[in-house]
PDB file of C-alpha atoms in Angstrom:
ATOM      1  CA  UNK A   8       0.034   0.021   0.102  1.00 94.00           C
ATOM      2  CA  UNK A   9       3.095   2.238  -0.057  1.00 95.00           C
ATOM      3  CA  UNK A  10       6.769   2.458  -1.040  1.00 96.00           C
ATOM      4  CA  UNK A  11       7.576   1.768   2.484  1.00 97.00           C
ATOM      5  CA  UNK A  12       5.525  -1.394   2.940  1.00 97.00           C
ATOM      6  CA  UNK A  13       6.822  -2.584  -0.425  1.00 98.00           C
ATOM      7  CA  UNK A  14      10.366  -2.072   0.721  1.00 98.00           C
ATOM      8  CA  UNK A  15       9.673  -3.926   4.102  1.00 98.00           C
ATOM      9  CA  UNK A  16       7.979  -6.812   2.198  1.00 98.00           C
ATOM     10  CA  UNK A  17      11.008  -7.256   0.020  1.00 98.00           C
ATOM     11  CA  UNK A  18      13.518  -7.223   3.028  1.00 98.00           C
ATOM     12  CA  UNK A  19      11.250  -9.630   5.014  1.00 98.00           C
ATOM     13  CA  UNK A  20      11.656 -12.125   1.943  1.00 98.00           C
ATOM     14  CA  UNK A  21       8.465 -11.975   0.290  1.00 98.00           C
ATOM     15  CA  UNK A  22       8.396 -12.982  -3.373  1.00 98.00           C
ATOM     16  CA  UNK A  23       5.507 -10.640  -4.692  1.00 98.00           C
ATOM     17  CA  UNK A  24       3.359  -7.776  -3.575  1.00 98.00           C
ATOM     18  CA  UNK A  25      -0.375  -7.374  -3.620  1.00 97.00           C
ATOM     19  CA  UNK A  26      -1.459  -3.861  -4.012  1.00 98.00           C
ATOM     20  CA  UNK A  27      -4.558  -3.888  -2.266  1.00 95.00           C
ATOM     21  CA  UNK A  28      -7.280  -1.547  -3.212  1.00 93.00           C
ATOM     22  CA  UNK A  29      -8.611  -1.488   0.374  1.00 92.00           C
ATOM     23  CA  UNK A  30      -5.240  -0.995   1.762  1.00 95.00           C
ATOM     24  CA  UNK A  31      -4.324   1.749  -0.794  1.00 96.00           C
ATOM     25  CA  UNK A  32      -7.598   3.383  -0.041  1.00 94.00           C
ATOM     26  CA  UNK A  33      -7.234   3.164   3.702  1.00 94.00           C
ATOM     27  CA  UNK A  34      -3.679   4.661   3.640  1.00 94.00           C
ATOM     28  CA  UNK A  35      -5.148   7.643   1.632  1.00 95.00           C
ATOM     29  CA  UNK A  36      -7.995   8.057   4.171  1.00 95.00           C
ATOM     30  CA  UNK A  37     -11.052   7.208   1.874  1.00 94.00           C
ATOM     31  CA  UNK A  38     -13.487   4.288   1.629  1.00 89.00           C
ATOM     32  CA  UNK A  39     -12.640   1.296  -0.744  1.00 85.00           C
ATOM     33  CA  UNK A  40     -15.518   2.484  -3.173  1.00 84.00           C
ATOM     34  CA  UNK A  41     -13.358   4.095  -5.968  1.00 84.00           C
ATOM     35  CA  UNK A  42     -12.873   7.196  -4.004  1.00 89.00           C
ATOM     36  CA  UNK A  43      -9.325   7.093  -4.662  1.00 92.00           C
ATOM     37  CA  UNK A  44      -9.015   7.985  -8.344  1.00 92.00           C
ATOM     38  CA  UNK A  45      -6.948   5.503 -10.539  1.00 92.00           C
ATOM     39  CA  UNK A  46      -4.262   8.261 -11.070  1.00 94.00           C
ATOM     40  CA  UNK A  47      -3.922   8.482  -7.217  1.00 96.00           C
ATOM     41  CA  UNK A  48      -3.531   4.469  -7.222  1.00 96.00           C
ATOM     42  CA  UNK A  49      -1.049   4.875 -10.101  1.00 97.00           C
ATOM     43  CA  UNK A  50       0.960   7.276  -7.924  1.00 97.00           C
ATOM     44  CA  UNK A  51       1.231   4.854  -5.068  1.00 97.00           C
ATOM     45  CA  UNK A  52       2.260   2.092  -7.460  1.00 97.00           C
ATOM     46  CA  UNK A  53       5.063   4.161  -8.798  1.00 97.00           C
ATOM     47  CA  UNK A  54       6.363   4.557  -5.202  1.00 97.00           C
ATOM     48  CA  UNK A  55       6.073   0.837  -4.651  1.00 98.00           C
ATOM     49  CA  UNK A  56       7.781   0.034  -7.904  1.00 97.00           C
ATOM     50  CA  UNK A  57      10.634   2.529  -7.196  1.00 97.00           C
ATOM     51  CA  UNK A  58      11.138   1.119  -3.653  1.00 97.00           C
ATOM     52  CA  UNK A  59      11.116  -2.773  -4.545  1.00 97.00           C
ATOM     53  CA  UNK A  60      12.007  -4.878  -7.443  1.00 96.00           C
ATOM     54  CA  UNK A  61       9.315  -7.465  -6.473  1.00 98.00           C
ATOM     55  CA  UNK A  62       6.350  -8.163  -9.048  1.00 98.00           C
ATOM     56  CA  UNK A  63       3.419  -6.242  -7.978  1.00 98.00           C
ATOM     57  CA  UNK A  64      -0.107  -7.233  -8.723  1.00 98.00           C
ATOM     58  CA  UNK A  65      -2.698  -4.582  -8.389  1.00 98.00           C
ATOM     59  CA  UNK A  66      -6.299  -5.009  -7.207  1.00 96.00           C
ATOM     60  CA  UNK A  67      -7.604  -2.925  -9.999  1.00 96.00           C
ATOM     61  CA  UNK A  68     -11.222  -2.986  -8.777  1.00 94.00           C
ATOM     62  CA  UNK A  69     -13.658  -2.913 -11.725  1.00 94.00           C
ATOM     63  CA  UNK A  70     -11.083  -1.149 -14.054  1.00 95.00           C
ATOM     64  CA  UNK A  71     -12.092   2.431 -13.008  1.00 94.00           C
ATOM     65  CA  UNK A  72     -14.734   2.628 -15.739  1.00 93.00           C
ATOM     66  CA  UNK A  73     -15.423   0.969 -19.050  1.00 94.00           C
ATOM     67  CA  UNK A  74     -13.167  -0.882 -21.506  1.00 95.00           C
ATOM     68  CA  UNK A  75     -11.378   2.395 -22.530  1.00 96.00           C
ATOM     69  CA  UNK A  76     -10.463   2.960 -18.856  1.00 96.00           C
ATOM     70  CA  UNK A  77      -9.017  -0.560 -18.606  1.00 97.00           C
ATOM     71  CA  UNK A  78      -7.032  -0.246 -21.661  1.00 97.00           C
ATOM     72  CA  UNK A  79      -5.453   2.917 -20.493  1.00 97.00           C
ATOM     73  CA  UNK A  80      -4.964   1.337 -17.056  1.00 97.00           C
ATOM     74  CA  UNK A  81      -3.074  -1.463 -18.329  1.00 98.00           C
ATOM     75  CA  UNK A  82      -0.760   0.781 -20.492  1.00 98.00           C
ATOM     76  CA  UNK A  83      -0.032   2.962 -17.424  1.00 98.00           C
ATOM     77  CA  UNK A  84       0.703  -0.292 -15.147  1.00 98.00           C
ATOM     78  CA  UNK A  85       3.162  -1.508 -17.525  1.00 98.00           C
ATOM     79  CA  UNK A  86       5.034   1.838 -17.669  1.00 97.00           C
ATOM     80  CA  UNK A  87       5.405   1.437 -14.002  1.00 96.00           C
ATOM     81  CA  UNK A  88       6.700  -2.143 -14.267  1.00 96.00           C
ATOM     82  CA  UNK A  89       3.567  -3.535 -12.552  1.00 98.00           C
ATOM     83  CA  UNK A  90       3.355  -7.141 -13.293  1.00 98.00           C
ATOM     84  CA  UNK A  91      -0.535  -7.532 -13.606  1.00 98.00           C
ATOM     85  CA  UNK A  92      -3.944  -6.420 -12.604  1.00 98.00           C
ATOM     86  CA  UNK A  93      -6.841  -8.276 -11.022  1.00 98.00           C
ATOM     87  CA  UNK A  94     -10.305  -7.067 -12.169  1.00 98.00           C
ATOM     88  CA  UNK A  95     -13.508  -7.760 -10.461  1.00 96.00           C
ATOM     89  CA  UNK A  96     -16.910  -8.225 -12.338  1.00 97.00           C
ATOM     90  CA  UNK A  97     -19.005  -5.748 -10.468  1.00 90.00           C
ATOM     91  CA  UNK A  98     -20.306  -2.339 -11.553  1.00 87.00           C
ATOM     92  CA  UNK A  99     -18.301   0.835 -11.314  1.00 77.00           C
ATOM     93  CA  UNK A 100     -18.026   2.294  -8.870  1.00 69.00           C
ATOM     94  CA  UNK A 101     -17.431  -0.837  -6.975  1.00 70.00           C
ATOM     95  CA  UNK A 102     -19.007  -1.676  -3.614  1.00 68.00           C
ATOM     96  CA  UNK A 103     -16.630  -3.403  -0.886  1.00 61.00           C
ATOM     97  CA  UNK A 104     -17.530  -6.868  -1.061  1.00 63.00           C
ATOM     98  CA  UNK A 105     -17.948  -7.768   2.581  1.00 58.00           C
ATOM     99  CA  UNK A 106     -20.899  -5.253   3.425  1.00 65.00           C
ATOM    100  CA  UNK A 107     -23.466  -7.308   5.332  1.00 65.00           C
ATOM    101  CA  UNK A 108     -26.840  -7.372   4.212  1.00 54.00           C
ATOM    102  CA  UNK A 109     -26.128  -5.414   0.879  1.00 58.00           C
ATOM    103  CA  UNK A 110     -26.921  -7.050  -2.451  1.00 65.00           C
ATOM    104  CA  UNK A 111     -23.950  -6.762  -4.696  1.00 76.00           C
ATOM    105  CA  UNK A 112     -24.614  -5.906  -8.236  1.00 86.00           C
ATOM    106  CA  UNK A 113     -22.604  -7.658 -10.948  1.00 94.00           C
ATOM    107  CA  UNK A 114     -21.592  -6.503 -14.411  1.00 95.00           C
ATOM    108  CA  UNK A 115     -23.196  -8.185 -17.513  1.00 97.00           C
ATOM    109  CA  UNK A 116     -20.952 -10.963 -18.570  1.00 98.00           C
ATOM    110  CA  UNK A 117     -20.570  -9.545 -22.056  1.00 98.00           C
ATOM    111  CA  UNK A 118     -19.521  -6.038 -20.582  1.00 97.00           C
ATOM    112  CA  UNK A 119     -16.888  -7.638 -18.303  1.00 98.00           C
ATOM    113  CA  UNK A 120     -15.551 -10.010 -21.117  1.00 98.00           C
ATOM    114  CA  UNK A 121     -15.253  -6.575 -23.228  1.00 98.00           C
ATOM    115  CA  UNK A 122     -13.012  -5.248 -20.359  1.00 98.00           C
ATOM    116  CA  UNK A 123     -10.840  -8.466 -20.393  1.00 98.00           C
ATOM    117  CA  UNK A 124     -10.408  -8.208 -24.290  1.00 98.00           C
ATOM    118  CA  UNK A 125      -9.411  -4.617 -23.789  1.00 98.00           C
ATOM    119  CA  UNK A 126      -6.833  -5.255 -21.190  1.00 98.00           C
ATOM    120  CA  UNK A 127      -5.334  -8.116 -23.248  1.00 98.00           C
ATOM    121  CA  UNK A 128      -5.320  -5.857 -26.410  1.00 98.00           C
ATOM    122  CA  UNK A 129      -3.568  -2.971 -24.505  1.00 98.00           C
ATOM    123  CA  UNK A 130      -1.026  -5.539 -23.118  1.00 98.00           C
ATOM    124  CA  UNK A 131       2.588  -4.998 -24.460  1.00 98.00           C
ATOM    125  CA  UNK A 132       4.510  -7.020 -22.034  1.00 98.00           C
ATOM    126  CA  UNK A 133       4.010 -10.722 -22.683  1.00 97.00           C
ATOM    127  CA  UNK A 134       4.393 -11.463 -18.966  1.00 97.00           C
ATOM    128  CA  UNK A 135       1.743  -9.052 -17.765  1.00 98.00           C
ATOM    129  CA  UNK A 136      -1.109 -10.974 -16.074  1.00 98.00           C
ATOM    130  CA  UNK A 137      -4.766 -10.317 -16.255  1.00 98.00           C
ATOM    131  CA  UNK A 138      -6.809 -11.925 -13.558  1.00 98.00           C
ATOM    132  CA  UNK A 139     -10.723 -11.942 -13.449  1.00 98.00           C
ATOM    133  CA  UNK A 140     -12.002 -11.904  -9.916  1.00 97.00           C
ATOM    134  CA  UNK A 141     -15.442 -13.608  -9.952  1.00 97.00           C
ATOM    135  CA  UNK A 142     -17.865 -12.108  -7.419  1.00 95.00           C
ATOM    136  CA  UNK A 143     -20.748 -14.501  -8.086  1.00 95.00           C
ATOM    137  CA  UNK A 144     -20.650 -15.912  -4.360  1.00 94.00           C
ATOM    138  CA  UNK A 145     -20.398 -12.503  -3.039  1.00 90.00           C
ATOM    139  CA  UNK A 146     -23.472 -11.459  -4.927  1.00 91.00           C
ATOM    140  CA  UNK A 147     -25.312 -14.738  -3.849  1.00 89.00           C
ATOM    141  CA  UNK A 148     -25.608 -16.084  -7.241  1.00 91.00           C
ATOM    142  CA  UNK A 149     -24.197 -19.650  -6.600  1.00 91.00           C
ATOM    143  CA  UNK A 150     -21.961 -22.229  -8.240  1.00 96.00           C
ATOM    144  CA  UNK A 151     -23.524 -22.340 -11.701  1.00 97.00           C
ATOM    145  CA  UNK A 152     -23.285 -18.378 -12.134  1.00 96.00           C
ATOM    146  CA  UNK A 153     -19.553 -18.686 -10.847  1.00 97.00           C
ATOM    147  CA  UNK A 154     -18.607 -21.337 -13.355  1.00 97.00           C
ATOM    148  CA  UNK A 155     -20.465 -19.723 -16.320  1.00 98.00           C
ATOM    149  CA  UNK A 156     -18.707 -16.437 -15.637  1.00 98.00           C
ATOM    150  CA  UNK A 157     -15.216 -18.117 -15.078  1.00 98.00           C
ATOM    151  CA  UNK A 158     -15.545 -19.945 -18.383  1.00 98.00           C
ATOM    152  CA  UNK A 159     -16.519 -16.843 -20.386  1.00 98.00           C
ATOM    153  CA  UNK A 160     -13.664 -14.744 -18.689  1.00 98.00           C
ATOM    154  CA  UNK A 161     -11.037 -17.404 -19.536  1.00 98.00           C
ATOM    155  CA  UNK A 162     -12.460 -17.392 -23.228  1.00 98.00           C
ATOM    156  CA  UNK A 163     -12.046 -13.816 -23.303  1.00 98.00           C
ATOM    157  CA  UNK A 164      -8.420 -13.520 -22.257  1.00 98.00           C
ATOM    158  CA  UNK A 165      -8.245 -13.953 -18.369  1.00 98.00           C
ATOM    159  CA  UNK A 166      -5.028 -15.488 -17.589  1.00 98.00           C
ATOM    160  CA  UNK A 167      -6.221 -16.573 -14.236  1.00 98.00           C
ATOM    161  CA  UNK A 168      -9.450 -16.634 -12.267  1.00 98.00           C
ATOM    162  CA  UNK A 169      -9.694 -15.418  -8.699  1.00 97.00           C
ATOM    163  CA  UNK A 170     -12.830 -16.834  -7.161  1.00 96.00           C
ATOM    164  CA  UNK A 171     -14.122 -14.608  -4.114  1.00 91.00           C
ATOM    165  CA  UNK A 172     -16.286 -15.747  -1.436  1.00 90.00           C
ATOM    166  CA  UNK A 173     -17.727 -14.420   1.995  1.00 87.00           C
ATOM    167  CA  UNK A 174     -17.580 -17.879   3.519  1.00 88.00           C
ATOM    168  CA  UNK A 175     -15.310 -18.536   6.455  1.00 90.00           C
ATOM    169  CA  UNK A 176     -14.501 -21.975   5.177  1.00 93.00           C
ATOM    170  CA  UNK A 177     -13.378 -23.016   1.682  1.00 92.00           C
ATOM    171  CA  UNK A 178     -16.654 -24.683   0.702  1.00 93.00           C
ATOM    172  CA  UNK A 179     -17.288 -22.293  -2.386  1.00 90.00           C
ATOM    173  CA  UNK A 180     -13.921 -22.300  -3.587  1.00 90.00           C
ATOM    174  CA  UNK A 181     -13.487 -26.038  -3.350  1.00 91.00           C
ATOM    175  CA  UNK A 182     -16.770 -26.559  -5.250  1.00 90.00           C
TER     176      UNK A 182
END
């Protein structure tokens, strides 16, 4: 979440860094609801990249807008030597996943697939990673929706799937 934390993680022997949207937002004193602009997040990432040579994976929320924003984000991340981005399939502005009692709205599958294709189209570094974070369990949609979304996302360029769940055990993820 900062240049200092990146340097400390490297000195402690970590192999990579997760640039958490929640941690970056909290450090900036704002809520994890896209209140920090994508350019403010880029500023933090630049300090992290300057302070450490560890690969950084950005929690890119929903990509900070539509497919155009995602393309620009990927180009800017690569310029800062960021190793990849994790995009979640919710609506912009995003809602924090662990709010109790609140229904979480998901992006339409086709819309999110367009963001993934845009990210891969903008990618110049063959090692840059685009991860699709599936929020179906968070939204209460269940296993079939999670699998449908995962398959579509891989078909549209996602290098990896991050399955997200509110459960304290691994039941959803293992299924």
